[in-house]
Amino acid sequence: MRGILFRYEALLPLTEATPRLSLCEGQTPLIPLENLGRELSVDLRAKFEGANPTGSFKDRGMVLAVAKAIEGGAKAVVCASTGNTSAAAAAYAARAGIPCFVLLPAGKVARGKLAQALIYGARVVAVRGNFDRALDLAKQASEDLGLAIVNSVNPFRLLGQQSAAWEICDELGEAPDWLAIPVGNAGNISAYWAGFNRYRELGRTATVPAMIGVQAAGAAPLVEGHPVDEPETVATAIRIGRPVNAEKARRAVAESGGQFLAVTDEEILAAQRLLASREGVFAEPASCASVAGLLKLHRAGRLPQGIRIAAVLTGNGLKDPDAALAQVPEPVEIDDSWDSLREVLSR
Ligand SMILES: *Cc1c(COP(=O)(O)O)cnc(C)c1O
């Protein structure tokens, strides 16, 4: 298992001059969610992207983006990020031996992600402004200083991310009926759609899934049909008001016969607890929007029975420990005696 530049070499735009960068990303588990699936009367599987080397799907696109940047002669990379892009950029830049500059919205990044960018050795700058402003500044740094920008405006990111759709089809032997996926900048939903279509064109699958794009209610420009100026949600990875890939995502949903929908923070956190406590799967809040969306459709009687659904869990729950700790009780503290322990255990 050597990563997607090896596994999907023939499907990616690699040349002899492209360095074969790898952290053994991809090949993430497609976990059957048997308990939730039974309740919803569907065949439900989670594509657990938290199992990637930096804990999110961003590794799939970043490995290709950094490899192509180096092939093109870049001496450093830059990105704006709500956290996971910076973790991935910092890791692959470290691996490749080039500097990485990261612009984060000040005070709005989950702690695990900040720790990652810093320990991988990126130069991290906190911008007093939201993600959309940080992205504008990263673009300017790229233009004025000649740094390679590795945000999802970088076309190689989306090409690499197609590999997740290929893996799902390779494992199932066909495409699922639905794909449910959290949507922030809308790159990933666009990449999956392109990936499913690529496989159908190659004759490896006969169908493509309906694309179900789920946004957080406080940051739902694709549901509302207009940009959101002050996006707000506990799901920091999808706190984005002006999705760069909005047009591609709209086309994916329309062409596939899918839909966009919004879920509240309460619904996202409830789905997070449900996934952890009923399935043993811990995903970060943004990831859980996909499952929250399916639960919502089920409650509304709009989830067809018996279909096969792949829900993308985009990032690892450990990325954002504060979001998890805020919704569970503190551990019980006792004296170091058997009497005290017995008393607690028999409650
Ligand atoms: C980046 C990210 C998203 C959003 O993906 P887009 O391509 O921006 O729509 C969702 N969840 C997690 C965990 C992410 O890191």
Tab-separated table of N, CA and C in Angstrom, residues 105-258:
chain	number	residue	atom	x	y	z
A	105	PRO	N	-8.056	31.401	9.825
A	105	PRO	CA	-8.899	32.412	10.479
A	105	PRO	C	-8.609	32.382	11.989
A	106	ALA	N	-8.220	33.537	12.557
A	106	ALA	CA	-7.775	33.590	13.960
A	106	ALA	C	-8.861	33.090	14.905
A	107	GLY	N	-8.498	32.196	15.809
A	107	GLY	CA	-9.398	31.731	16.861
A	107	GLY	C	-10.491	30.789	16.400
A	108	LYS	N	-10.462	30.364	15.139
A	108	LYS	CA	-11.581	29.568	14.615
A	108	LYS	C	-11.136	28.203	14.133
A	109	VAL	N	-9.978	27.756	14.579
A	109	VAL	CA	-9.465	26.488	14.081
A	109	VAL	C	-9.417	25.471	15.214
A	110	ALA	N	-9.888	24.255	14.933
A	110	ALA	CA	-9.893	23.186	15.943
A	110	ALA	C	-8.450	22.895	16.374
A	111	ARG	N	-8.306	22.545	17.675
A	111	ARG	CA	-6.964	22.469	18.248
A	111	ARG	C	-6.084	21.400	17.640
A	112	GLY	N	-6.669	20.251	17.322
A	112	GLY	CA	-5.860	19.182	16.734
A	112	GLY	C	-5.225	19.622	15.420
A	113	LYS	N	-5.978	20.375	14.641
A	113	LYS	CA	-5.499	20.802	13.320
A	113	LYS	C	-4.376	21.827	13.446
A	114	LEU	N	-4.550	22.744	14.403
A	114	LEU	CA	-3.512	23.744	14.646
A	114	LEU	C	-2.231	23.045	15.097
A	115	ALA	N	-2.375	22.081	16.016
A	115	ALA	CA	-1.208	21.332	16.501
A	115	ALA	C	-0.495	20.655	15.342
A	116	GLN	N	-1.270	20.098	14.411
A	116	GLN	CA	-0.654	19.414	13.269
A	116	GLN	C	0.175	20.373	12.416
A	117	ALA	N	-0.439	21.482	11.994
A	117	ALA	CA	0.274	22.414	11.108
A	117	ALA	C	1.577	22.853	11.771
A	118	LEU	N	1.524	23.113	13.080
A	118	LEU	CA	2.707	23.606	13.772
A	118	LEU	C	3.774	22.515	13.919
A	119	ILE	N	3.365	21.315	14.285
A	119	ILE	CA	4.378	20.272	14.527
A	119	ILE	C	5.001	19.791	13.216
A	120	TYR	N	4.248	19.869	12.107
A	120	TYR	CA	4.840	19.515	10.806
A	120	TYR	C	5.803	20.595	10.320
A	121	GLY	N	5.814	21.746	11.019
A	121	GLY	CA	6.816	22.766	10.708
A	121	GLY	C	6.372	23.848	9.754
A	122	ALA	N	5.056	24.008	9.556
A	122	ALA	CA	4.591	25.089	8.672
A	122	ALA	C	4.752	26.439	9.368
A	123	ARG	N	4.877	27.505	8.570
A	123	ARG	CA	4.815	28.863	9.103
A	123	ARG	C	3.342	29.237	9.154
A	124	VAL	N	2.779	29.314	10.356
A	124	VAL	CA	1.338	29.502	10.516
A	124	VAL	C	1.032	30.951	10.879
A	125	VAL	N	0.137	31.579	10.105
A	125	VAL	CA	-0.263	32.964	10.360
A	125	VAL	C	-1.766	32.984	10.614
A	126	ALA	N	-2.168	33.542	11.762
A	126	ALA	CA	-3.598	33.652	12.073
A	126	ALA	C	-4.115	34.990	11.562
A	127	VAL	N	-5.110	34.943	10.676
A	127	VAL	CA	-5.656	36.160	10.063
A	127	VAL	C	-6.924	36.572	10.802
A	128	ARG	N	-6.982	37.834	11.225
A	128	ARG	CA	-8.215	38.306	11.873
A	128	ARG	C	-9.265	38.534	10.793
A	129	GLY	N	-10.017	37.518	10.502
A	129	GLY	CA	-11.020	37.557	9.438
A	129	GLY	C	-11.463	36.127	9.223
A	130	ASN	N	-12.478	35.943	8.366
A	130	ASN	CA	-12.973	34.578	8.172
A	130	ASN	C	-12.165	33.849	7.091
A	131	PHE	N	-12.558	32.605	6.809
A	131	PHE	CA	-11.822	31.802	5.834
A	131	PHE	C	-11.754	32.486	4.471
A	132	ASP	N	-12.864	33.076	4.056
A	132	ASP	CA	-12.921	33.646	2.709
A	132	ASP	C	-11.891	34.776	2.535
A	133	ARG	N	-11.686	35.558	3.605
A	133	ARG	CA	-10.672	36.613	3.566
A	133	ARG	C	-9.266	36.012	3.529
A	134	ALA	N	-9.064	34.978	4.342
A	134	ALA	CA	-7.749	34.317	4.369
A	134	ALA	C	-7.403	33.765	2.989
A	135	LEU	N	-8.415	33.255	2.287
A	135	LEU	CA	-8.177	32.712	0.944
A	135	LEU	C	-7.773	33.827	-0.031
A	136	ASP	N	-8.443	34.974	0.061
A	136	ASP	CA	-8.054	36.105	-0.794
A	136	ASP	C	-6.576	36.446	-0.590
A	137	LEU	N	-6.146	36.457	0.668
A	137	LEU	CA	-4.757	36.809	0.977
A	137	LEU	C	-3.782	35.736	0.481
A	138	ALA	N	-4.182	34.477	0.589
A	138	ALA	CA	-3.313	33.396	0.102
A	138	ALA	C	-3.133	33.501	-1.410
A	139	LYS	N	-4.222	33.859	-2.114
A	139	LYS	CA	-4.137	34.023	-3.570
A	139	LYS	C	-3.156	35.138	-3.915
A	140	GLN	N	-3.229	36.223	-3.121
A	140	GLN	CA	-2.338	37.350	-3.382
A	140	GLN	C	-0.877	36.952	-3.126
A	141	ALA	N	-0.637	36.202	-2.068
A	141	ALA	CA	0.722	35.733	-1.768
A	141	ALA	C	1.232	34.864	-2.902
A	142	SER	N	0.328	34.037	-3.447
A	142	SER	CA	0.710	33.171	-4.547
A	142	SER	C	1.099	33.986	-5.775
A	143	GLU	N	0.290	35.006	-6.083
A	143	GLU	CA	0.564	35.817	-7.272
A	143	GLU	C	1.810	36.687	-7.098
A	144	ASP	N	1.921	37.350	-5.938
A	144	ASP	CA	3.010	38.325	-5.759
A	144	ASP	C	4.353	37.659	-5.457
A	145	LEU	N	4.333	36.533	-4.763
A	145	LEU	CA	5.602	35.920	-4.328
A	145	LEU	C	5.919	34.628	-5.077
A	146	GLY	N	5.018	34.217	-5.973
A	146	GLY	CA	5.287	33.014	-6.770
A	146	GLY	C	5.216	31.716	-5.976
A	147	LEU	N	4.482	31.712	-4.862
A	147	LEU	CA	4.306	30.465	-4.117
A	147	LEU	C	3.226	29.631	-4.796
A	148	ALA	N	3.336	28.319	-4.723
A	148	ALA	CA	2.281	27.467	-5.292
A	148	ALA	C	1.113	27.423	-4.312
A	149	ILE	N	-0.086	27.786	-4.792
A	149	ILE	CA	-1.254	27.760	-3.897
A	149	ILE	C	-1.884	26.374	-3.956
A	150	VAL	N	-2.100	25.783	-2.785
A	150	VAL	CA	-2.619	24.418	-2.753
A	150	VAL	C	-4.017	24.350	-2.150
A	151	ASN	N	-4.742	25.459	-2.232
A	151	ASN	CA	-6.179	25.413	-1.904
A	151	ASN	C	-6.911	24.667	-2.999
A	152	SER	N	-8.223	24.476	-2.804
A	152	SER	CA	-8.935	23.675	-3.801
A	152	SER	C	-9.161	24.438	-5.104
A	153	VAL	N	-8.706	25.718	-5.203
A	153	VAL	CA	-8.618	26.354	-6.525
A	153	VAL	C	-7.547	25.645	-7.362
A	154	ASN	N	-6.655	24.907	-6.702
A	154	ASN	CA	-5.627	24.128	-7.389
A	154	ASN	C	-6.281	22.884	-8.001
A	155	PRO	N	-6.270	22.758	-9.352
A	155	PRO	CA	-7.034	21.679	-9.992
A	155	PRO	C	-6.556	20.279	-9.607
A	156	PHE	N	-5.308	20.140	-9.210
A	156	PHE	CA	-4.790	18.811	-8.854
A	156	PHE	C	-5.411	18.278	-7.571
A	157	ARG	N	-5.835	19.218	-6.693
A	157	ARG	CA	-6.479	18.769	-5.460
A	157	ARG	C	-7.712	17.927	-5.800
A	158	LEU	N	-8.571	18.484	-6.660
A	158	LEU	CA	-9.822	17.780	-6.978
A	158	LEU	C	-9.547	16.489	-7.749
A	159	LEU	N	-8.523	16.490	-8.596
A	159	LEU	CA	-8.189	15.255	-9.317
A	159	LEU	C	-7.793	14.154	-8.340
A	160	GLY	N	-6.959	14.484	-7.370
A	160	GLY	CA	-6.535	13.480	-6.382
A	160	GLY	C	-7.697	12.996	-5.536
A	161	GLN	N	-8.620	13.916	-5.234
A	161	GLN	CA	-9.756	13.553	-4.384
A	161	GLN	C	-10.735	12.610	-5.087
A	162	GLN	N	-10.679	12.550	-6.410
A	162	GLN	CA	-11.533	11.580	-7.119
A	162	GLN	C	-11.250	10.151	-6.654
A	163	SER	N	-10.053	9.925	-6.145
A	163	SER	CA	-9.653	8.558	-5.772
A	163	SER	C	-10.587	7.951	-4.724
A	164	ALA	N	-11.230	8.788	-3.906
A	164	ALA	CA	-12.134	8.237	-2.887
A	164	ALA	C	-13.352	7.588	-3.548
A	165	ALA	N	-13.867	8.226	-4.607
A	165	ALA	CA	-15.002	7.633	-5.344
A	165	ALA	C	-14.566	6.320	-5.993
A	166	TRP	N	-13.350	6.305	-6.544
A	166	TRP	CA	-12.865	5.068	-7.191
A	166	TRP	C	-12.762	3.941	-6.172
A	167	GLU	N	-12.252	4.272	-4.977
A	167	GLU	CA	-12.110	3.232	-3.943
A	167	GLU	C	-13.468	2.643	-3.553
A	168	ILE	N	-14.476	3.511	-3.428
A	168	ILE	CA	-15.808	3.020	-3.052
A	168	ILE	C	-16.310	2.048	-4.120
A	169	CYS	N	-16.160	2.423	-5.389
A	169	CYS	CA	-16.630	1.559	-6.479
A	169	CYS	C	-15.802	0.278	-6.550
A	170	ASP	N	-14.495	0.396	-6.365
A	170	ASP	CA	-13.641	-0.802	-6.381
A	170	ASP	C	-14.097	-1.782	-5.301
A	171	GLU	N	-14.439	-1.243	-4.131
A	171	GLU	CA	-14.795	-2.136	-3.017
A	171	GLU	C	-16.193	-2.725	-3.185
A	172	LEU	N	-17.147	-1.903	-3.639
A	172	LEU	CA	-18.522	-2.397	-3.783
A	172	LEU	C	-18.715	-3.194	-5.073
A	173	GLY	N	-17.829	-2.975	-6.040
A	173	GLY	CA	-18.004	-3.598	-7.349
A	173	GLY	C	-19.004	-2.853	-8.212
A	174	GLU	N	-19.543	-1.755	-7.679
A	174	GLU	CA	-20.488	-0.896	-8.414
A	174	GLU	C	-20.592	0.421	-7.654
A	175	ALA	N	-21.288	1.385	-8.245
A	175	ALA	CA	-21.472	2.649	-7.533
A	175	ALA	C	-22.618	2.500	-6.531
A	176	PRO	N	-22.583	3.225	-5.395
A	176	PRO	CA	-23.743	3.215	-4.494
A	176	PRO	C	-24.918	3.948	-5.155
A	177	ASP	N	-26.110	3.810	-4.571
A	177	ASP	CA	-27.269	4.535	-5.105
A	177	ASP	C	-27.191	6.024	-4.752
A	178	TRP	N	-26.771	6.290	-3.511
A	178	TRP	CA	-26.610	7.674	-3.046
A	178	TRP	C	-25.219	7.864	-2.484
A	179	LEU	N	-24.701	9.076	-2.619
A	179	LEU	CA	-23.521	9.480	-1.874
A	179	LEU	C	-23.909	10.698	-1.034
A	180	ALA	N	-23.769	10.587	0.285
A	180	ALA	CA	-24.053	11.716	1.175
A	180	ALA	C	-22.731	12.304	1.649
A	181	ILE	N	-22.602	13.630	1.533
A	181	ILE	CA	-21.290	14.236	1.757
A	181	ILE	C	-21.422	15.655	2.314
A	182	PRO	N	-20.602	16.006	3.304
A	182	PRO	CA	-20.607	17.381	3.809
A	182	PRO	C	-20.053	18.329	2.746
A	183	VAL	N	-20.586	19.547	2.702
A	183	VAL	CA	-20.158	20.507	1.681
A	183	VAL	C	-19.741	21.828	2.323
A	184	GLY	N	-18.486	22.226	2.078
A	184	GLY	CA	-17.979	23.514	2.539
A	184	GLY	C	-17.633	24.365	1.332
A	185	ASN	N	-16.389	24.206	0.864
A	185	ASN	CA	-15.970	24.908	-0.344
A	185	ASN	C	-16.459	24.191	-1.603
A	186	ALA	N	-17.070	23.028	-1.405
A	186	ALA	CA	-17.736	22.264	-2.472
A	186	ALA	C	-16.770	21.593	-3.449
A	187	GLY	N	-15.512	21.503	-3.073
A	187	GLY	CA	-14.537	20.807	-3.911
A	187	GLY	C	-14.730	19.302	-3.866
A	188	ASN	N	-14.963	18.783	-2.664
A	188	ASN	CA	-14.996	17.329	-2.525
A	188	ASN	C	-16.206	16.721	-3.236
A	189	ILE	N	-17.370	17.346	-3.112
A	189	ILE	CA	-18.555	16.816	-3.799
A	189	ILE	C	-18.334	16.840	-5.314
A	190	SER	N	-17.662	17.890	-5.792
A	190	SER	CA	-17.371	17.991	-7.232
A	190	SER	C	-16.380	16.911	-7.652
A	191	ALA	N	-15.400	16.636	-6.786
A	191	ALA	CA	-14.398	15.616	-7.098
A	191	ALA	C	-15.030	14.223	-7.130
A	192	TYR	N	-15.875	13.918	-6.151
A	192	TYR	CA	-16.555	12.618	-6.147
A	192	TYR	C	-17.384	12.451	-7.418
A	193	TRP	N	-18.111	13.499	-7.795
A	193	TRP	CA	-18.969	13.412	-8.975
A	193	TRP	C	-18.124	13.129	-10.220
A	194	ALA	N	-17.015	13.853	-10.345
A	194	ALA	CA	-16.119	13.617	-11.475
A	194	ALA	C	-15.560	12.191	-11.425
A	195	GLY	N	-15.223	11.736	-10.230
A	195	GLY	CA	-14.658	10.396	-10.073
A	195	GLY	C	-15.643	9.299	-10.454
A	196	PHE	N	-16.892	9.449	-10.018
A	196	PHE	CA	-17.918	8.453	-10.372
A	196	PHE	C	-18.153	8.437	-11.883
A	197	ASN	N	-18.171	9.628	-12.483
A	197	ASN	CA	-18.386	9.695	-13.936
A	197	ASN	C	-17.221	9.087	-14.714
A	198	ARG	N	-16.020	9.338	-14.195
A	198	ARG	CA	-14.838	8.765	-14.839
A	198	ARG	C	-14.938	7.236	-14.864
A	199	TYR	N	-15.331	6.660	-13.734
A	199	TYR	CA	-15.427	5.204	-13.660
A	199	TYR	C	-16.504	4.662	-14.596
A	200	ARG	N	-17.607	5.404	-14.712
A	200	ARG	CA	-18.662	4.943	-15.622
A	200	ARG	C	-18.178	5.017	-17.070
A	201	GLU	N	-17.481	6.114	-17.397
A	201	GLU	CA	-16.958	6.239	-18.773
A	201	GLU	C	-15.966	5.134	-19.098
A	202	LEU	N	-15.208	4.713	-18.068
A	202	LEU	CA	-14.226	3.638	-18.278
A	202	LEU	C	-14.881	2.260	-18.313
A	203	GLY	N	-16.191	2.232	-18.035
A	203	GLY	CA	-16.895	0.953	-18.032
A	203	GLY	C	-16.700	0.146	-16.754
A	204	ARG	N	-16.129	0.763	-15.738
A	204	ARG	CA	-15.898	0.024	-14.488
A	204	ARG	C	-17.153	-0.026	-13.628
A	205	THR	N	-18.082	0.912	-13.866
A	205	THR	CA	-19.385	0.887	-13.187
A	205	THR	C	-20.456	1.186	-14.227
A	206	ALA	N	-21.694	0.795	-13.906
A	206	ALA	CA	-22.790	0.998	-14.860
A	206	ALA	C	-23.588	2.265	-14.542
A	207	THR	N	-23.512	2.712	-13.282
A	207	THR	CA	-24.347	3.836	-12.849
A	207	THR	C	-23.511	4.846	-12.082
A	208	VAL	N	-24.145	5.967	-11.774
A	208	VAL	CA	-23.529	6.952	-10.866
A	208	VAL	C	-24.551	7.255	-9.767
A	209	PRO	N	-24.076	7.633	-8.570
A	209	PRO	CA	-25.025	7.867	-7.472
A	209	PRO	C	-25.683	9.246	-7.542
A	210	ALA	N	-26.826	9.365	-6.861
A	210	ALA	CA	-27.387	10.689	-6.595
A	210	ALA	C	-26.524	11.345	-5.528
A	211	MET	N	-26.165	12.598	-5.768
A	211	MET	CA	-25.259	13.298	-4.853
A	211	MET	C	-26.078	14.106	-3.847
A	212	ILE	N	-25.889	13.788	-2.553
A	212	ILE	CA	-26.614	14.469	-1.492
A	212	ILE	C	-25.617	15.360	-0.747
A	213	GLY	N	-25.655	16.658	-1.002
A	213	GLY	CA	-24.705	17.596	-0.394
A	213	GLY	C	-25.300	18.224	0.854
A	214	VAL	N	-24.616	18.055	1.995
A	214	VAL	CA	-25.177	18.545	3.257
A	214	VAL	C	-24.335	19.702	3.796
A	215	GLN	N	-24.997	20.819	4.071
A	215	GLN	CA	-24.320	21.989	4.629
A	215	GLN	C	-24.811	22.252	6.049
A	216	ALA	N	-24.024	23.023	6.805
A	216	ALA	CA	-24.457	23.457	8.130
A	216	ALA	C	-25.414	24.634	7.954
A	217	ALA	N	-26.476	24.658	8.755
A	217	ALA	CA	-27.522	25.674	8.563
A	217	ALA	C	-26.971	27.102	8.617
A	218	GLY	N	-25.939	27.334	9.432
A	218	GLY	CA	-25.366	28.680	9.540
A	218	GLY	C	-24.363	29.007	8.444
A	219	ALA	N	-24.150	28.069	7.541
A	219	ALA	CA	-23.187	28.266	6.451
A	219	ALA	C	-23.668	27.457	5.248
A	220	ALA	N	-24.850	27.845	4.743
A	220	ALA	CA	-25.509	27.027	3.720
A	220	ALA	C	-25.790	27.795	2.436
A	221	PRO	N	-24.766	28.394	1.818
A	221	PRO	CA	-25.002	29.190	0.610
A	221	PRO	C	-25.614	28.384	-0.540
A	222	LEU	N	-25.294	27.094	-0.621
A	222	LEU	CA	-25.811	26.302	-1.741
A	222	LEU	C	-27.261	25.891	-1.525
A	223	VAL	N	-27.693	25.880	-0.277
A	223	VAL	CA	-29.102	25.598	0.009
A	223	VAL	C	-29.914	26.877	-0.188
A	224	GLU	N	-29.357	27.988	0.293
A	224	GLU	CA	-30.100	29.256	0.237
A	224	GLU	C	-30.018	29.922	-1.132
A	225	GLY	N	-29.004	29.550	-1.915
A	225	GLY	CA	-28.902	30.105	-3.266
A	225	GLY	C	-28.201	31.445	-3.346
A	226	HIS	N	-27.530	31.842	-2.259
A	226	HIS	CA	-26.743	33.083	-2.293
A	226	HIS	C	-25.611	32.981	-1.276
A	227	PRO	N	-24.531	33.774	-1.447
A	227	PRO	CA	-23.404	33.725	-0.507
A	227	PRO	C	-23.844	34.115	0.908
A	228	VAL	N	-23.118	33.610	1.901
A	228	VAL	CA	-23.399	33.926	3.304
A	228	VAL	C	-22.205	34.726	3.833
A	229	ASP	N	-22.456	35.948	4.321
A	229	ASP	CA	-21.352	36.831	4.692
A	229	ASP	C	-20.693	36.471	6.015
A	230	GLU	N	-21.473	36.036	6.997
A	230	GLU	CA	-20.899	35.695	8.301
A	230	GLU	C	-21.234	34.244	8.641
A	231	PRO	N	-20.600	33.287	7.958
A	231	PRO	CA	-20.921	31.881	8.218
A	231	PRO	C	-20.594	31.504	9.653
A	232	GLU	N	-21.459	30.725	10.271
A	232	GLU	CA	-21.275	30.335	11.673
A	232	GLU	C	-21.763	28.914	11.869
A	233	THR	N	-20.916	28.052	12.401
A	233	THR	CA	-21.318	26.684	12.763
A	233	THR	C	-20.222	26.042	13.592
A	234	VAL	N	-20.629	25.083	14.424
A	234	VAL	CA	-19.668	24.305	15.217
A	234	VAL	C	-18.777	23.460	14.306
A	235	ALA	N	-19.259	23.203	13.100
A	235	ALA	CA	-18.529	22.361	12.145
A	235	ALA	C	-17.531	23.233	11.376
A	236	THR	N	-16.390	23.522	12.020
A	236	THR	CA	-15.454	24.526	11.486
A	236	THR	C	-14.993	24.216	10.063
A	237	ALA	N	-14.910	22.947	9.712
A	237	ALA	CA	-14.376	22.589	8.384
A	237	ALA	C	-15.322	22.970	7.244
A	238	ILE	N	-16.568	23.254	7.575
A	238	ILE	CA	-17.513	23.671	6.530
A	238	ILE	C	-18.101	25.054	6.832
A	239	ARG	N	-17.369	25.841	7.635
A	239	ARG	CA	-17.807	27.212	7.931
A	239	ARG	C	-17.334	28.121	6.796
A	240	ILE	N	-18.003	28.026	5.670
A	240	ILE	CA	-17.578	28.725	4.457
A	240	ILE	C	-18.803	29.340	3.799
A	241	GLY	N	-18.726	30.641	3.516
A	241	GLY	CA	-19.887	31.364	3.005
A	241	GLY	C	-19.906	31.551	1.497
A	242	ARG	N	-18.713	31.434	0.877
A	242	ARG	CA	-18.606	31.638	-0.573
A	242	ARG	C	-17.831	30.483	-1.187
A	243	PRO	N	-18.509	29.374	-1.444
A	243	PRO	CA	-17.794	28.174	-1.919
A	243	PRO	C	-17.143	28.404	-3.276
A	244	VAL	N	-15.850	28.112	-3.331
A	244	VAL	CA	-15.089	28.300	-4.565
A	244	VAL	C	-15.671	27.448	-5.699
A	245	ASN	N	-16.107	26.243	-5.356
A	245	ASN	CA	-16.567	25.304	-6.383
A	245	ASN	C	-18.095	25.212	-6.450
A	246	ALA	N	-18.768	26.304	-6.144
A	246	ALA	CA	-20.233	26.299	-6.082
A	246	ALA	C	-20.858	25.823	-7.396
A	247	GLU	N	-20.354	26.322	-8.514
A	247	GLU	CA	-20.976	25.983	-9.808
A	247	GLU	C	-20.856	24.495	-10.122
A	248	LYS	N	-19.646	23.954	-9.914
A	248	LYS	CA	-19.438	22.520	-10.159
A	248	LYS	C	-20.351	21.681	-9.269
A	249	ALA	N	-20.487	22.111	-8.031
A	249	ALA	CA	-21.295	21.339	-7.080
A	249	ALA	C	-22.767	21.384	-7.480
A	250	ARG	N	-23.232	22.555	-7.915
A	250	ARG	CA	-24.632	22.664	-8.364
A	250	ARG	C	-24.893	21.723	-9.525
A	251	ARG	N	-23.933	21.673	-10.449
A	251	ARG	CA	-24.082	20.793	-11.602
A	251	ARG	C	-24.111	19.320	-11.163
A	252	ALA	N	-23.233	18.971	-10.214
A	252	ALA	CA	-23.183	17.580	-9.734
A	252	ALA	C	-24.529	17.167	-9.152
A	253	VAL	N	-25.105	18.031	-8.339
A	253	VAL	CA	-26.382	17.712	-7.696
A	253	VAL	C	-27.499	17.655	-8.732
A	254	ALA	N	-27.514	18.614	-9.654
A	254	ALA	CA	-28.583	18.653	-10.663
A	254	ALA	C	-28.484	17.450	-11.607
A	255	GLU	N	-27.291	17.197	-12.140
A	255	GLU	CA	-27.134	16.103	-13.110
A	255	GLU	C	-27.388	14.730	-12.493
A	256	SER	N	-27.086	14.605	-11.192
A	256	SER	CA	-27.215	13.283	-10.556
A	256	SER	C	-28.615	13.043	-10.007
A	257	GLY	N	-29.464	14.077	-10.051
A	257	GLY	CA	-30.779	13.940	-9.437
A	257	GLY	C	-30.696	13.900	-7.923
A	258	GLY	N	-29.715	14.580	-7.379
A	258	GLY	CA	-29.538	14.637	-5.927
A	258	GLY	C	-30.161	15.865	-5.322
